[in-house]
Amino acid sequence: MPELPEVEYAASIVRRAAVGRTITRVDVLHPSQRRSLPDDAARSVIGDTVVDVERRGKHQLLRLASGRALHVHFRMTGDWQVVAAPAIILPRHARVAIRLDDGSCLVLDDPRALSVVALVARGVDPFRTLGPEATDRAFNAPGLQRQLTRRRGPIKAVLLDQRLVAGVGNIYASEALWYARIDPRVGADRLDVSQLARVVAGVKRALRRALAGAGRAYGEGAGDRRRFNVYDRAGLPCRRCGAPIRRIVQAGRSTYFCRKCQKR
DNA sequence: AGTAACCTGTGC
DNA sequence: GCACAGGTTACT
């Protein structure tokens, strides 16, 4: 589920539920999460107050009054559930439960347990390695071209590199290149600045469209394929030209594209 | 640049 | 049984 639009939506839910609230208890319910959030760290945030919730790329940061923060990444299958008091019934795949002073509970719900929750010390910037935000003006063709002098590889793989641009995931990398009409297999360093401008525009278009729809049609499974132009549509007709959508594997991940209208 | 690893679930 | 899954890091 969680690409940037879903993370933005999840962050907005947590913001509403947690800002201004004080943490009264933290339970780490799966050994996998204990690696990033050991028991002593979990204990140490008790009594601290959530003052803000930020999102950068696919990362979330719950800023605490002490100056520290909880850094959250959903990876493949994480999500927040906010459970209201007094009936605290944890979802099936509850991995971390953060109780708040109004009796409610923030639950990290993650079947695969790959999510990461870590305590960040005051003054540490957990986002320092991230590139410009995908939806921001700072993500632009000239800037991308400069980065490409050091980063080679097919454009699809390059878009997934969070150091170059923050927030593009596997679905929207395919979607963006379909909008840009560019073949995902092309070496990124072979694209000229006007083609890179199309890639940048494609990324923004795909993400903004999804951001507008996040919250609706979320996690319903069946409705998902309809939202996409190419992702998970192997063999189905391209919405632009009718040619069958192809699936290939790049760097171990599925890529979907239209061979006819995505060139070079 | 590809592959394994981290985990569990789903669908063929 | 096996392939595959929307992410990321650390290895060949």
PDB file of N, CA, C and O in Angstrom, chain A residues 18-23 44-53 61-70 119-123:
ATOM      1  N   ALA A  18      -2.667  12.749  17.225  1.00  0.00           N
ATOM      2  CA  ALA A  18      -1.587  12.726  18.226  1.00  0.00           C
ATOM      3  C   ALA A  18      -1.004  14.081  18.595  1.00  0.00           C
ATOM      4  O   ALA A  18      -0.427  14.213  19.681  1.00  0.00           O
ATOM      5  N   VAL A  19      -1.106  15.078  17.736  1.00  0.00           N
ATOM      6  CA  VAL A  19      -0.459  16.352  18.068  1.00  0.00           C
ATOM      7  C   VAL A  19      -1.111  16.962  19.305  1.00  0.00           C
ATOM      8  O   VAL A  19      -2.341  17.047  19.394  1.00  0.00           O
ATOM      9  N   GLY A  20      -0.265  17.326  20.260  1.00  0.00           N
ATOM     10  CA  GLY A  20      -0.757  17.878  21.526  1.00  0.00           C
ATOM     11  C   GLY A  20      -0.975  16.812  22.591  1.00  0.00           C
ATOM     12  O   GLY A  20      -1.244  17.140  23.750  1.00  0.00           O
ATOM     13  N   ARG A  21      -0.863  15.563  22.205  1.00  0.00           N
ATOM     14  CA  ARG A  21      -1.080  14.460  23.153  1.00  0.00           C
ATOM     15  C   ARG A  21       0.243  13.981  23.735  1.00  0.00           C
ATOM     16  O   ARG A  21       1.290  14.026  23.068  1.00  0.00           O
ATOM     17  N   THR A  22       0.179  13.513  24.952  1.00  0.00           N
ATOM     18  CA  THR A  22       1.351  12.973  25.635  1.00  0.00           C
ATOM     19  C   THR A  22       1.315  11.448  25.604  1.00  0.00           C
ATOM     20  O   THR A  22       0.252  10.841  25.752  1.00  0.00           O
ATOM     21  N   ILE A  23       2.478  10.862  25.381  1.00  0.00           N
ATOM     22  CA  ILE A  23       2.598   9.399  25.303  1.00  0.00           C
ATOM     23  C   ILE A  23       2.587   8.812  26.712  1.00  0.00           C
ATOM     24  O   ILE A  23       3.345   9.258  27.583  1.00  0.00           O
ATOM     25  N   SER A  44      11.625   5.374  27.071  1.00  0.00           N
ATOM     26  CA  SER A  44      12.101   6.744  27.295  1.00  0.00           C
ATOM     27  C   SER A  44      11.192   7.809  26.688  1.00  0.00           C
ATOM     28  O   SER A  44      11.297   8.977  27.048  1.00  0.00           O
ATOM     29  N   VAL A  45      10.305   7.440  25.770  1.00  0.00           N
ATOM     30  CA  VAL A  45       9.413   8.468  25.208  1.00  0.00           C
ATOM     31  C   VAL A  45       8.135   8.639  26.036  1.00  0.00           C
ATOM     32  O   VAL A  45       7.336   9.537  25.758  1.00  0.00           O
ATOM     33  N   ILE A  46       7.953   7.812  27.042  1.00  0.00           N
ATOM     34  CA  ILE A  46       6.788   7.975  27.928  1.00  0.00           C
ATOM     35  C   ILE A  46       6.900   9.322  28.634  1.00  0.00           C
ATOM     36  O   ILE A  46       7.962   9.684  29.153  1.00  0.00           O
ATOM     37  N   GLY A  47       5.814  10.086  28.589  1.00  0.00           N
ATOM     38  CA  GLY A  47       5.818  11.417  29.204  1.00  0.00           C
ATOM     39  C   GLY A  47       6.153  12.521  28.218  1.00  0.00           C
ATOM     40  O   GLY A  47       5.948  13.701  28.507  1.00  0.00           O
ATOM     41  N   ASP A  48       6.666  12.146  27.048  1.00  0.00           N
ATOM     42  CA  ASP A  48       6.972  13.141  26.015  1.00  0.00           C
ATOM     43  C   ASP A  48       5.684  13.452  25.226  1.00  0.00           C
ATOM     44  O   ASP A  48       4.768  12.634  25.176  1.00  0.00           O
ATOM     45  N   THR A  49       5.659  14.637  24.625  1.00  0.00           N
ATOM     46  CA  THR A  49       4.444  15.068  23.934  1.00  0.00           C
ATOM     47  C   THR A  49       4.710  15.227  22.439  1.00  0.00           C
ATOM     48  O   THR A  49       5.747  15.759  22.043  1.00  0.00           O
ATOM     49  N   VAL A  50       3.775  14.765  21.621  1.00  0.00           N
ATOM     50  CA  VAL A  50       3.898  14.913  20.168  1.00  0.00           C
ATOM     51  C   VAL A  50       3.548  16.359  19.805  1.00  0.00           C
ATOM     52  O   VAL A  50       2.457  16.829  20.113  1.00  0.00           O
ATOM     53  N   VAL A  51       4.489  17.063  19.185  1.00  0.00           N
ATOM     54  CA  VAL A  51       4.229  18.470  18.856  1.00  0.00           C
ATOM     55  C   VAL A  51       3.972  18.684  17.373  1.00  0.00           C
ATOM     56  O   VAL A  51       3.428  19.711  16.962  1.00  0.00           O
ATOM     57  N   ASP A  52       4.389  17.726  16.533  1.00  0.00           N
ATOM     58  CA  ASP A  52       4.193  17.901  15.097  1.00  0.00           C
ATOM     59  C   ASP A  52       4.392  16.558  14.405  1.00  0.00           C
ATOM     60  O   ASP A  52       5.095  15.691  14.926  1.00  0.00           O
ATOM     61  N   VAL A  53       3.766  16.397  13.235  1.00  0.00           N
ATOM     62  CA  VAL A  53       3.994  15.200  12.425  1.00  0.00           C
ATOM     63  C   VAL A  53       4.363  15.664  11.025  1.00  0.00           C
ATOM     64  O   VAL A  53       3.611  16.406  10.392  1.00  0.00           O
ATOM     65  N   LEU A  61       7.911  11.682  10.512  1.00  0.00           N
ATOM     66  CA  LEU A  61       8.626  12.094  11.713  1.00  0.00           C
ATOM     67  C   LEU A  61       7.627  12.670  12.707  1.00  0.00           C
ATOM     68  O   LEU A  61       6.974  13.676  12.433  1.00  0.00           O
ATOM     69  N   LEU A  62       7.519  11.992  13.838  1.00  0.00           N
ATOM     70  CA  LEU A  62       6.684  12.503  14.924  1.00  0.00           C
ATOM     71  C   LEU A  62       7.598  13.284  15.860  1.00  0.00           C
ATOM     72  O   LEU A  62       8.375  12.693  16.616  1.00  0.00           O
ATOM     73  N   ARG A  63       7.527  14.598  15.770  1.00  0.00           N
ATOM     74  CA  ARG A  63       8.408  15.428  16.600  1.00  0.00           C
ATOM     75  C   ARG A  63       7.870  15.500  18.020  1.00  0.00           C
ATOM     76  O   ARG A  63       6.667  15.669  18.225  1.00  0.00           O
ATOM     77  N   LEU A  64       8.792  15.399  18.964  1.00  0.00           N
ATOM     78  CA  LEU A  64       8.424  15.370  20.385  1.00  0.00           C
ATOM     79  C   LEU A  64       8.884  16.658  21.069  1.00  0.00           C
ATOM     80  O   LEU A  64       9.848  17.295  20.622  1.00  0.00           O
ATOM     81  N   ALA A  65       8.199  16.999  22.152  1.00  0.00           N
ATOM     82  CA  ALA A  65       8.495  18.248  22.862  1.00  0.00           C
ATOM     83  C   ALA A  65       9.938  18.300  23.363  1.00  0.00           C
ATOM     84  O   ALA A  65      10.531  19.369  23.470  1.00  0.00           O
ATOM     85  N   SER A  66      10.528  17.151  23.629  1.00  0.00           N
ATOM     86  CA  SER A  66      11.911  17.092  24.126  1.00  0.00           C
ATOM     87  C   SER A  66      12.932  17.441  23.051  1.00  0.00           C
ATOM     88  O   SER A  66      14.118  17.562  23.341  1.00  0.00           O
ATOM     89  N   GLY A  67      12.489  17.563  21.791  1.00  0.00           N
ATOM     90  CA  GLY A  67      13.426  17.804  20.697  1.00  0.00           C
ATOM     91  C   GLY A  67      13.797  16.521  19.968  1.00  0.00           C
ATOM     92  O   GLY A  67      14.385  16.551  18.888  1.00  0.00           O
ATOM     93  N   ARG A  68      13.461  15.412  20.563  1.00  0.00           N
ATOM     94  CA  ARG A  68      13.692  14.132  19.891  1.00  0.00           C
ATOM     95  C   ARG A  68      12.533  13.881  18.920  1.00  0.00           C
ATOM     96  O   ARG A  68      11.630  14.714  18.775  1.00  0.00           O
ATOM     97  N   ALA A  69      12.563  12.733  18.254  1.00  0.00           N
ATOM     98  CA  ALA A  69      11.481  12.427  17.312  1.00  0.00           C
ATOM     99  C   ALA A  69      11.378  10.921  17.125  1.00  0.00           C
ATOM    100  O   ALA A  69      12.346  10.181  17.332  1.00  0.00           O
ATOM    101  N   LEU A  70      10.203  10.468  16.723  1.00  0.00           N
ATOM    102  CA  LEU A  70      10.036   9.083  16.295  1.00  0.00           C
ATOM    103  C   LEU A  70      10.008   9.076  14.770  1.00  0.00           C
ATOM    104  O   LEU A  70       9.178   9.741  14.142  1.00  0.00           O
ATOM    105  N   LEU A 119      13.889   5.915  17.407  1.00  0.00           N
ATOM    106  CA  LEU A 119      13.964   7.151  18.172  1.00  0.00           C
ATOM    107  C   LEU A 119      15.156   7.959  17.671  1.00  0.00           C
ATOM    108  O   LEU A 119      16.269   7.448  17.572  1.00  0.00           O
ATOM    109  N   VAL A 120      14.884   9.210  17.312  1.00  0.00           N
ATOM    110  CA  VAL A 120      15.929  10.071  16.763  1.00  0.00           C
ATOM    111  C   VAL A 120      16.309  11.109  17.822  1.00  0.00           C
ATOM    112  O   VAL A 120      15.432  11.783  18.377  1.00  0.00           O
ATOM    113  N   ALA A 121      17.602  11.234  18.083  1.00  0.00           N
ATOM    114  CA  ALA A 121      18.072  12.182  19.100  1.00  0.00           C
ATOM    115  C   ALA A 121      17.876  13.617  18.635  1.00  0.00           C
ATOM    116  O   ALA A 121      17.821  13.897  17.427  1.00  0.00           O
ATOM    117  N   ARG A 122      17.785  14.525  19.604  1.00  0.00           N
ATOM    118  CA  ARG A 122      17.676  15.945  19.318  1.00  0.00           C
ATOM    119  C   ARG A 122      18.844  16.395  18.432  1.00  0.00           C
ATOM    120  O   ARG A 122      19.984  16.018  18.657  1.00  0.00           O
ATOM    121  N   GLY A 123      18.527  17.173  17.411  1.00  0.00           N
ATOM    122  CA  GLY A 123      19.585  17.722  16.564  1.00  0.00           C
ATOM    123  C   GLY A 123      20.002  16.824  15.408  1.00  0.00           C
ATOM    124  O   GLY A 123      20.785  17.236  14.554  1.00  0.00           O
TER     125      GLY A 123
END
